[in-house]
PDB file of C-alpha atoms and ligand atoms in Angstrom:
ATOM      1  CA  MET W   1      -0.091   0.013   0.057  1.00 48.00           C
ATOM      2  CA  ALA W   2       2.590   2.453   0.971  1.00 56.00           C
ATOM      3  CA  ALA W   3       4.809   1.526  -2.099  1.00 57.00           C
ATOM      4  CA  ALA W   4       1.779   2.000  -4.228  1.00 58.00           C
ATOM      5  CA  LYS W   5       1.217   5.497  -2.820  1.00 58.00           C
ATOM      6  CA  ILE W   6       4.905   6.280  -3.290  1.00 53.00           C
ATOM      7  CA  ILE W   7       4.802   5.167  -6.829  1.00 52.00           C
ATOM      8  CA  LEU W   8       1.685   7.374  -7.390  1.00 51.00           C
ATOM      9  CA  ILE W   9       3.251  10.369  -5.949  1.00 52.00           C
ATOM     10  CA  ALA W  10       6.279   9.838  -8.035  1.00 54.00           C
ATOM     11  CA  ALA W  11       4.090   9.440 -11.131  1.00 53.00           C
ATOM     12  CA  LEU W  12       2.299  12.632 -10.291  1.00 48.00           C
ATOM     13  CA  ILE W  13       5.453  14.581  -9.740  1.00 48.00           C
ATOM     14  CA  ALA W  14       6.974  13.268 -13.068  1.00 51.00           C
ATOM     15  CA  PHE W  15       3.732  14.183 -14.895  1.00 47.00           C
ATOM     16  CA  MET W  16       3.647  17.718 -13.427  1.00 48.00           C
ATOM     17  CA  ALA W  17       7.303  18.204 -14.353  1.00 48.00           C
ATOM     18  CA  ALA W  18       6.653  16.921 -17.968  1.00 49.00           C
ATOM     19  CA  SER W  19       3.415  18.982 -18.544  1.00 50.00           C
ATOM     20  CA  HIS W  20       5.160  21.984 -17.282  1.00 50.00           C
ATOM     21  CA  GLY W  21       8.347  21.412 -19.355  1.00 53.00           C
ATOM     22  CA  LEU W  22       6.152  20.813 -22.579  1.00 56.00           C
ATOM     23  CA  ALA W  23       3.864  23.718 -22.145  1.00 62.00           C
ATOM     24  CA  ALA W  24       4.662  26.577 -24.786  1.00 78.00           C
ATOM     25  CA  ASP W  25       2.915  29.740 -23.507  1.00 90.00           C
ATOM     26  CA  PRO W  26       1.878  29.679 -19.782  1.00 89.00           C
ATOM     27  CA  GLY W  27      -1.673  28.338 -19.072  1.00 89.00           C
ATOM     28  CA  PRO W  28      -4.339  31.032 -18.438  1.00 89.00           C
ATOM     29  CA  LEU W  29      -5.523  31.806 -14.933  1.00 88.00           C
ATOM     30  CA  GLN W  30      -8.890  32.995 -15.993  1.00 92.00           C
ATOM     31  CA  ASP W  31     -11.422  32.238 -18.838  1.00 94.00           C
ATOM     32  CA  TYR W  32     -10.005  35.144 -20.964  1.00 96.00           C
ATOM     33  CA  CYS W  33      -7.903  38.064 -20.695  1.00 97.00           C
ATOM     34  CA  VAL W  34      -8.795  40.160 -23.824  1.00 97.00           C
ATOM     35  CA  ALA W  35      -5.827  42.363 -24.804  1.00 97.00           C
ATOM     36  CA  ASP W  36      -6.038  46.080 -23.919  1.00 97.00           C
ATOM     37  CA  TYR W  37      -3.757  47.503 -26.640  1.00 96.00           C
ATOM     38  CA  ASN W  38      -3.965  50.823 -24.967  1.00 96.00           C
ATOM     39  CA  SER W  39      -2.524  49.738 -21.659  1.00 96.00           C
ATOM     40  CA  THR W  40       1.040  50.978 -20.868  1.00 94.00           C
ATOM     41  CA  VAL W  41       1.446  48.326 -18.172  1.00 92.00           C
ATOM     42  CA  PHE W  42       4.416  46.081 -19.262  1.00 89.00           C
ATOM     43  CA  VAL W  43       3.554  42.544 -18.823  1.00 91.00           C
ATOM     44  CA  ASN W  44       4.214  39.094 -20.520  1.00 91.00           C
ATOM     45  CA  GLY W  45       1.579  39.457 -23.095  1.00 94.00           C
ATOM     46  CA  TYR W  46      -1.065  42.182 -22.900  1.00 96.00           C
ATOM     47  CA  ALA W  47      -3.013  43.697 -19.906  1.00 97.00           C
ATOM     48  CA  CYS W  48      -6.670  42.630 -19.759  1.00 97.00           C
ATOM     49  CA  LYS W  49      -9.354  44.825 -21.086  1.00 97.00           C
ATOM     50  CA  ASP W  50     -12.126  45.583 -18.640  1.00 97.00           C
ATOM     51  CA  ARG W  51     -14.421  42.645 -18.729  1.00 97.00           C
ATOM     52  CA  GLY W  52     -17.564  44.769 -19.028  1.00 97.00           C
ATOM     53  CA  LEU W  53     -16.299  45.964 -22.403  1.00 97.00           C
ATOM     54  CA  VAL W  54     -15.498  42.564 -24.084  1.00 98.00           C
ATOM     55  CA  THR W  55     -17.560  41.717 -26.991  1.00 98.00           C
ATOM     56  CA  ALA W  56     -17.691  38.863 -29.571  1.00 98.00           C
ATOM     57  CA  ASP W  57     -15.658  41.003 -31.923  1.00 98.00           C
ATOM     58  CA  ASP W  58     -12.663  40.642 -29.452  1.00 98.00           C
ATOM     59  CA  PHE W  59     -12.490  36.913 -30.493  1.00 98.00           C
ATOM     60  CA  PHE W  60     -12.938  37.410 -34.164  1.00 98.00           C
ATOM     61  CA  PHE W  61     -10.767  38.083 -37.307  1.00 98.00           C
ATOM     62  CA  SER W  62     -11.895  38.077 -40.933  1.00 98.00           C
ATOM     63  CA  GLY W  63     -10.026  37.756 -44.042  1.00 97.00           C
ATOM     64  CA  LEU W  64      -8.057  34.613 -44.224  1.00 97.00           C
ATOM     65  CA  ASP W  65     -10.038  33.615 -47.329  1.00 98.00           C
ATOM     66  CA  LYS W  66      -8.058  36.236 -49.251  1.00 97.00           C
ATOM     67  CA  ARG W  67      -4.876  35.592 -50.979  1.00 97.00           C
ATOM     68  CA  ALA W  68      -2.096  37.847 -50.036  1.00 98.00           C
ATOM     69  CA  SER W  69       0.181  39.334 -52.721  1.00 98.00           C
ATOM     70  CA  THR W  70       3.223  37.062 -53.581  1.00 98.00           C
ATOM     71  CA  ALA W  71       4.746  39.682 -55.856  1.00 98.00           C
ATOM     72  CA  ASN W  72       8.027  39.823 -54.123  1.00 97.00           C
ATOM     73  CA  ARG W  73      11.463  38.360 -54.336  1.00 96.00           C
ATOM     74  CA  LEU W  74      10.738  35.251 -52.404  1.00 97.00           C
ATOM     75  CA  GLY W  75       7.220  34.721 -53.921  1.00 98.00           C
ATOM     76  CA  SER W  76       5.515  33.995 -50.625  1.00 98.00           C
ATOM     77  CA  ASN W  77       3.365  36.037 -48.182  1.00 98.00           C
ATOM     78  CA  ILE W  78       2.371  35.068 -44.534  1.00 98.00           C
ATOM     79  CA  THR W  79      -0.564  36.472 -42.934  1.00 98.00           C
ATOM     80  CA  ILE W  80      -0.209  35.986 -39.258  1.00 97.00           C
ATOM     81  CA  VAL W  81      -3.354  36.017 -36.894  1.00 98.00           C
ATOM     82  CA  ASP W  82      -1.854  36.338 -33.318  1.00 97.00           C
ATOM     83  CA  ALA W  83      -2.513  38.174 -30.219  1.00 97.00           C
ATOM     84  CA  THR W  84      -1.671  41.460 -32.069  1.00 96.00           C
ATOM     85  CA  LYS W  85      -4.707  40.835 -34.458  1.00 97.00           C
ATOM     86  CA  ILE W  86      -7.186  39.095 -32.232  1.00 97.00           C
ATOM     87  CA  PRO W  87      -7.099  40.700 -28.641  1.00 98.00           C
ATOM     88  CA  GLY W  88      -9.134  37.657 -27.392  1.00 98.00           C
ATOM     89  CA  VAL W  89      -6.178  35.446 -28.214  1.00 97.00           C
ATOM     90  CA  ASN W  90      -4.103  37.149 -25.484  1.00 97.00           C
ATOM     91  CA  SER W  91      -3.029  34.516 -22.773  1.00 96.00           C
ATOM     92  CA  LEU W  92      -4.667  31.682 -24.579  1.00 97.00           C
ATOM     93  CA  GLY W  93      -1.479  30.109 -26.121  1.00 96.00           C
ATOM     94  CA  VAL W  94      -2.785  29.719 -29.698  1.00 97.00           C
ATOM     95  CA  SER W  95      -2.475  31.428 -33.036  1.00 98.00           C
ATOM     96  CA  MET W  96      -2.487  30.668 -36.721  1.00 98.00           C
ATOM     97  CA  SER W  97      -1.432  31.979 -40.218  1.00 98.00           C
ATOM     98  CA  ARG W  98      -2.211  31.596 -43.890  1.00 98.00           C
ATOM     99  CA  ILE W  99       0.645  31.243 -46.217  1.00 98.00           C
ATOM    100  CA  ASP W 100       0.502  31.972 -49.899  1.00 98.00           C
ATOM    101  CA  TYR W 101       3.021  30.770 -52.378  1.00 98.00           C
ATOM    102  CA  ALA W 102       3.676  31.859 -55.911  1.00 98.00           C
ATOM    103  CA  PRO W 103       4.986  29.052 -58.273  1.00 98.00           C
ATOM    104  CA  TYR W 104       8.486  28.228 -56.905  1.00 98.00           C
ATOM    105  CA  GLY W 105       7.778  30.670 -54.116  1.00 98.00           C
ATOM    106  CA  LEU W 106       9.699  30.127 -50.791  1.00 98.00           C
ATOM    107  CA  ASN W 107       8.875  30.567 -47.137  1.00 98.00           C
ATOM    108  CA  PRO W 108      12.534  31.019 -46.284  1.00 98.00           C
ATOM    109  CA  PRO W 109      14.440  29.136 -43.463  1.00 98.00           C
ATOM    110  CA  HIS W 110      13.259  30.399 -40.160  1.00 98.00           C
ATOM    111  CA  ALA W 111      12.473  29.423 -36.499  1.00 98.00           C
ATOM    112  CA  HIS W 112       9.740  30.149 -33.925  1.00 97.00           C
ATOM    113  CA  PRO W 113      11.327  30.752 -30.524  1.00 97.00           C
ATOM    114  CA  ARG W 114       8.075  30.121 -28.585  1.00 96.00           C
ATOM    115  CA  SER W 115       6.051  27.594 -30.597  1.00 97.00           C
ATOM    116  CA  SER W 116       5.801  24.370 -32.531  1.00 98.00           C
ATOM    117  CA  GLU W 117       3.803  24.552 -35.763  1.00 98.00           C
ATOM    118  CA  ILE W 118       1.381  22.170 -37.578  1.00 98.00           C
ATOM    119  CA  LEU W 119       0.934  22.964 -41.255  1.00 98.00           C
ATOM    120  CA  HIS W 120      -2.026  21.933 -43.431  1.00 98.00           C
ATOM    121  CA  VAL W 121      -1.717  22.207 -47.234  1.00 98.00           C
ATOM    122  CA  VAL W 122      -4.924  23.305 -48.851  1.00 98.00           C
ATOM    123  CA  GLU W 123      -3.706  23.949 -52.425  1.00 98.00           C
ATOM    124  CA  GLY W 124      -0.642  23.016 -54.543  1.00 98.00           C
ATOM    125  CA  GLU W 125       2.466  21.145 -53.765  1.00 98.00           C
ATOM    126  CA  LEU W 126       5.107  21.985 -51.195  1.00 98.00           C
ATOM    127  CA  TYR W 127       8.521  20.688 -50.361  1.00 98.00           C
ATOM    128  CA  ALA W 128       8.681  21.201 -46.562  1.00 98.00           C
ATOM    129  CA  GLY W 129      11.156  20.451 -43.804  1.00 98.00           C
ATOM    130  CA  PHE W 130      13.077  21.162 -40.684  1.00 98.00           C
ATOM    131  CA  VAL W 131      16.586  20.587 -39.484  1.00 98.00           C
ATOM    132  CA  SER W 132      17.282  18.952 -36.198  1.00 98.00           C
ATOM    133  CA  ALA W 133      19.490  20.663 -33.359  1.00 97.00           C
ATOM    134  CA  ASN W 134      23.059  19.670 -33.461  1.00 97.00           C
ATOM    135  CA  THR W 135      23.246  16.051 -32.745  1.00 96.00           C
ATOM    136  CA  GLU W 136      25.822  14.269 -30.480  1.00 96.00           C
ATOM    137  CA  ASP W 137      28.131  13.746 -33.471  1.00 95.00           C
ATOM    138  CA  GLY W 138      27.942  17.241 -34.542  1.00 91.00           C
ATOM    139  CA  SER W 139      25.617  16.767 -37.515  1.00 96.00           C
ATOM    140  CA  ASN W 140      22.122  18.141 -38.256  1.00 97.00           C
ATOM    141  CA  LEU W 141      19.370  15.847 -39.557  1.00 98.00           C
ATOM    142  CA  LEU W 142      17.018  17.129 -42.314  1.00 98.00           C
ATOM    143  CA  PHE W 143      13.379  15.855 -42.092  1.00 98.00           C
ATOM    144  CA  ALA W 144      11.718  16.869 -45.339  1.00 98.00           C
ATOM    145  CA  LYS W 145       8.834  15.619 -47.477  1.00 98.00           C
ATOM    146  CA  LYS W 146       6.819  16.670 -50.556  1.00 98.00           C
ATOM    147  CA  LEU W 147       3.412  17.647 -49.429  1.00 98.00           C
ATOM    148  CA  ARG W 148       0.175  17.714 -51.390  1.00 98.00           C
ATOM    149  CA  LYS W 149      -3.374  19.098 -50.949  1.00 98.00           C
ATOM    150  CA  GLY W 150      -4.779  17.518 -47.626  1.00 98.00           C
ATOM    151  CA  ASP W 151      -1.252  16.752 -46.111  1.00 98.00           C
ATOM    152  CA  VAL W 152      -0.128  17.837 -42.769  1.00 98.00           C
ATOM    153  CA  PHE W 153       3.371  18.440 -41.507  1.00 98.00           C
ATOM    154  CA  VAL W 154       4.836  19.262 -38.108  1.00 98.00           C
ATOM    155  CA  PHE W 155       7.617  21.575 -37.293  1.00 98.00           C
ATOM    156  CA  PRO W 156       9.068  21.142 -33.641  1.00 98.00           C
ATOM    157  CA  ARG W 157       9.481  24.340 -31.509  1.00 98.00           C
ATOM    158  CA  GLY W 158      12.473  26.406 -32.183  1.00 97.00           C
ATOM    159  CA  LEU W 159      13.945  24.411 -35.054  1.00 98.00           C
ATOM    160  CA  ILE W 160      14.729  25.797 -38.502  1.00 98.00           C
ATOM    161  CA  HIS W 161      12.219  24.952 -41.003  1.00 98.00           C
ATOM    162  CA  PHE W 162      11.077  26.156 -44.582  1.00 98.00           C
ATOM    163  CA  GLN W 163       8.413  25.445 -47.279  1.00 98.00           C
ATOM    164  CA  PHE W 164       9.175  25.699 -51.042  1.00 98.00           C
ATOM    165  CA  ASN W 165       6.459  25.691 -53.757  1.00 98.00           C
ATOM    166  CA  CYS W 166       7.831  22.979 -55.867  1.00 96.00           C
ATOM    167  CA  GLY W 167       4.669  22.732 -58.215  1.00 92.00           C
ATOM    168  CA  GLY W 168       4.095  24.877 -61.256  1.00 90.00           C
ATOM    169  CA  SER W 169       0.978  26.403 -59.860  1.00 97.00           C
ATOM    170  CA  ARG W 170       0.249  28.617 -56.739  1.00 97.00           C
ATOM    171  CA  ALA W 171      -0.081  26.975 -53.289  1.00 98.00           C
ATOM    172  CA  VAL W 172      -1.834  27.803 -50.016  1.00 98.00           C
ATOM    173  CA  ALA W 173      -1.179  26.445 -46.474  1.00 98.00           C
ATOM    174  CA  PHE W 174      -2.624  27.172 -43.071  1.00 98.00           C
ATOM    175  CA  ALA W 175      -0.512  26.784 -39.806  1.00 98.00           C
ATOM    176  CA  ALA W 176      -1.534  26.557 -36.273  1.00 98.00           C
ATOM    177  CA  PHE W 177       0.662  27.431 -33.239  1.00 98.00           C
ATOM    178  CA  ASP W 178       0.765  26.676 -29.482  1.00 97.00           C
ATOM    179  CA  SER W 179       1.686  30.296 -28.697  1.00 97.00           C
ATOM    180  CA  GLN W 180      -0.243  33.442 -28.837  1.00 97.00           C
ATOM    181  CA  LYS W 181       2.739  34.974 -30.440  1.00 97.00           C
ATOM    182  CA  PRO W 182       5.239  32.371 -31.742  1.00 97.00           C
ATOM    183  CA  GLY W 183       7.945  34.891 -32.688  1.00 96.00           C
ATOM    184  CA  LEU W 184       9.911  34.708 -36.042  1.00 97.00           C
ATOM    185  CA  VAL W 185      13.638  34.504 -36.629  1.00 97.00           C
ATOM    186  CA  THR W 186      14.229  34.321 -40.326  1.00 98.00           C
ATOM    187  CA  ILE W 187      17.884  32.908 -40.507  1.00 98.00           C
ATOM    188  CA  ALA W 188      19.447  34.863 -43.348  1.00 97.00           C
ATOM    189  CA  ASN W 189      17.669  38.224 -42.263  1.00 98.00           C
ATOM    190  CA  ALA W 190      18.912  37.761 -38.827  1.00 98.00           C
ATOM    191  CA  MET W 191      22.593  36.953 -39.760  1.00 98.00           C
ATOM    192  CA  PHE W 192      23.018  39.348 -42.848  1.00 98.00           C
ATOM    193  CA  GLY W 193      20.427  41.976 -42.293  1.00 97.00           C
ATOM    194  CA  ALA W 194      20.911  42.803 -38.632  1.00 97.00           C
ATOM    195  CA  HIS W 195      21.159  46.385 -37.377  1.00 96.00           C
ATOM    196  CA  PRO W 196      23.688  47.300 -36.618  1.00 97.00           C
ATOM    197  CA  ALA W 197      25.493  44.783 -38.949  1.00 97.00           C
ATOM    198  CA  VAL W 198      27.165  41.768 -37.403  1.00 98.00           C
ATOM    199  CA  ASP W 199      30.920  42.203 -37.765  1.00 97.00           C
ATOM    200  CA  ASP W 200      32.333  40.834 -41.055  1.00 97.00           C
ATOM    201  CA  GLU W 201      34.988  38.694 -39.086  1.00 97.00           C
ATOM    202  CA  VAL W 202      32.157  36.906 -37.338  1.00 98.00           C
ATOM    203  CA  LEU W 203      30.236  36.074 -40.532  1.00 98.00           C
ATOM    204  CA  VAL W 204      33.413  35.185 -42.539  1.00 98.00           C
ATOM    205  CA  LYS W 205      34.480  32.571 -39.969  1.00 98.00           C
ATOM    206  CA  ALA W 206      30.879  31.262 -39.114  1.00 98.00           C
ATOM    207  CA  PHE W 207      29.858  30.842 -42.715  1.00 98.00           C
ATOM    208  CA  GLN W 208      33.336  30.038 -44.492  1.00 98.00           C
ATOM    209  CA  LEU W 209      32.899  32.947 -46.800  1.00 98.00           C
ATOM    210  CA  ASN W 210      35.338  35.644 -47.983  1.00 97.00           C
ATOM    211  CA  GLU W 211      34.892  39.261 -47.001  1.00 97.00           C
ATOM    212  CA  ALA W 212      33.620  40.379 -50.336  1.00 98.00           C
ATOM    213  CA  THR W 213      30.897  37.851 -50.289  1.00 98.00           C
ATOM    214  CA  VAL W 214      29.837  38.864 -46.845  1.00 98.00           C
ATOM    215  CA  ASP W 215      29.704  42.516 -47.850  1.00 98.00           C
ATOM    216  CA  TRP W 216      27.690  41.656 -50.808  1.00 98.00           C
ATOM    217  CA  LEU W 217      25.197  39.543 -48.621  1.00 98.00           C
ATOM    218  CA  GLN W 218      24.867  42.403 -46.182  1.00 97.00           C
ATOM    219  CA  LYS W 219      23.957  44.810 -48.842  1.00 97.00           C
ATOM    220  CA  GLN W 220      20.986  42.704 -49.988  1.00 96.00           C
ATOM    221  CA  ASN W 221      17.311  43.531 -49.189  1.00 94.00           C
ATOM    222  CA  TRP W 222      16.374  40.981 -46.516  1.00 96.00           C
ATOM    223  CA  LEU W 223      12.653  40.848 -47.008  1.00 95.00           C
ATOM    224  CA  ASP W 224      10.207  39.810 -44.164  1.00 96.00           C
ATOM    225  CA  VAL W 225       7.259  38.245 -46.046  1.00 95.00           C
ATOM    226  CA  SER W 226       4.996  38.110 -42.856  1.00 94.00           C
ATOM    227  CA  THR W 227       2.309  40.588 -42.057  1.00 88.00           C
TER     228      THR W 227
HETATM  229  C1  LIG O 301      -8.212  52.190 -26.783  1.00 71.61           C
HETATM  230  O1  LIG O 301      -8.361  53.546 -27.174  1.00 71.61           O
HETATM  231  C2  LIG O 301      -9.107  53.848 -28.292  1.00 71.61           C
HETATM  232  C3  LIG O 301      -9.059  55.339 -28.709  1.00 71.61           C
HETATM  233  O2  LIG O 301      -8.999  56.187 -27.549  1.00 71.61           O
HETATM  234  C4  LIG O 301     -10.505  53.580 -27.873  1.00 71.61           C
HETATM  235  O3  LIG O 301     -11.502  53.698 -28.956  1.00 71.61           O
HETATM  236  C5  LIG O 301     -10.613  52.009 -27.609  1.00 71.61           C
HETATM  237  O4  LIG O 301     -11.813  51.671 -27.223  1.00 71.61           O
HETATM  238  C6  LIG O 301      -9.562  51.734 -26.519  1.00 71.61           C
HETATM  239  N1  LIG O 301      -9.413  50.275 -26.391  1.00 71.61           N
HETATM  240  C7  LIG O 301      -9.657  49.727 -25.133  1.00 71.61           C
HETATM  241  C8  LIG O 301      -9.462  48.155 -25.025  1.00 71.61           C
HETATM  242  O5  LIG O 301      -9.751  50.393 -24.169  1.00 71.61           O
HETATM  243  C1  LIG O 302       1.652  40.689 -48.330  1.00 71.61           C
HETATM  244  O1  LIG O 302       0.271  40.835 -48.713  1.00 71.61           O
HETATM  245  C2  LIG O 302      -0.300  41.956 -48.260  1.00 71.61           C
HETATM  246  C3  LIG O 302      -1.805  41.836 -48.745  1.00 71.61           C
HETATM  247  O2  LIG O 302      -1.926  41.488 -50.074  1.00 71.61           O
HETATM  248  C4  LIG O 302       0.463  43.088 -48.906  1.00 71.61           C
HETATM  249  O3  LIG O 302      -0.153  44.379 -48.543  1.00 71.61           O
HETATM  250  C5  LIG O 302       1.923  43.021 -48.612  1.00 71.61           C
HETATM  251  O4  LIG O 302       2.713  44.129 -49.211  1.00 71.61           O
HETATM  252  C6  LIG O 302       2.400  41.693 -48.947  1.00 71.61           C
HETATM  253  N1  LIG O 302       3.906  41.652 -48.446  1.00 71.61           N
HETATM  254  C7  LIG O 302       4.999  41.351 -49.308  1.00 71.61           C
HETATM  255  C8  LIG O 302       6.154  41.317 -48.755  1.00 71.61           C
HETATM  256  O5  LIG O 302       4.835  41.133 -50.438  1.00 71.61           O
END
C-alpha cells in the first residue's frame, strides 16, 4: 500500500514536471484576458481589457480567405493571426497563419522561438522540412517531405524550417501554433540583415565565406514576408 502510494506520488510529480516542461505559453489563470492594446502596463503578453467592455468581436478576425500578394522576391506572403490581430487570443496560447506561395515561391528558413507549428496544405504542392538541433556527433538531420493538398506536417518548436512551392501552380497552406505570439527568426535576415550589422569577421568565420561575399550579402534587401 505504502509502495503503491509512493509510486503514485512519483508518477504525479513526473507528470507535473513533464506537462510544465512541454507547455509553450503559460496556461491562462482565467477564462479570458482580452488584450487592452492601450494599456501601458508592461507584462508578459497584454494587460486585460475591462471585462464589462468585452464583445464577440474581440474573439474574431476576418480575411483569411483572401490571397495575399506574392509579388515579391521570395514569392510568398504570410498572414499571421496572433494576439496582435485578435485581442481575445491574449493569454490563450494559440495562433495561426495563412501562407500563400507563388509557383516556386519560398517561405525561407526560419524558426519560432516560442512555438511548434502544424501545417496543413490546402492547395498546390510544397517541399517542406526542418533541420534538427546539433546531434551528439555534431551533424544536423534534415526531415523533409513533398506535401500535397490535404497533407499535414509538423515543425518542432525552435527548429529551423522552410516550405518551397515545388509545383508549377500557386499553393496555399494554413498553420497553427501553440503560442499567442510564436515569434519569427528568419535565419538569413537575422545574420546578414541585422542592425547594426554583425561584424564581418564573425560572418566570414561562421559561414566560411570571403569578406567580399559577406559584404555583398549584407547589402541585399532581406525581406520579411510576414504581415
Ligand atoms: C483604446 O483607445 C481607443 C481610442 O481612445 C478606444 O477607442 C478603444 O476603445 C480603447 N481600447 C480599449 C481596449 O480600451
Ligand atoms: C503581403 O500581402 C499583403 C496583402 O496583399 C500586402 O499588402 C503586402 O505588401 C504583402 N507583402 C509582401 C512582402 O509582398
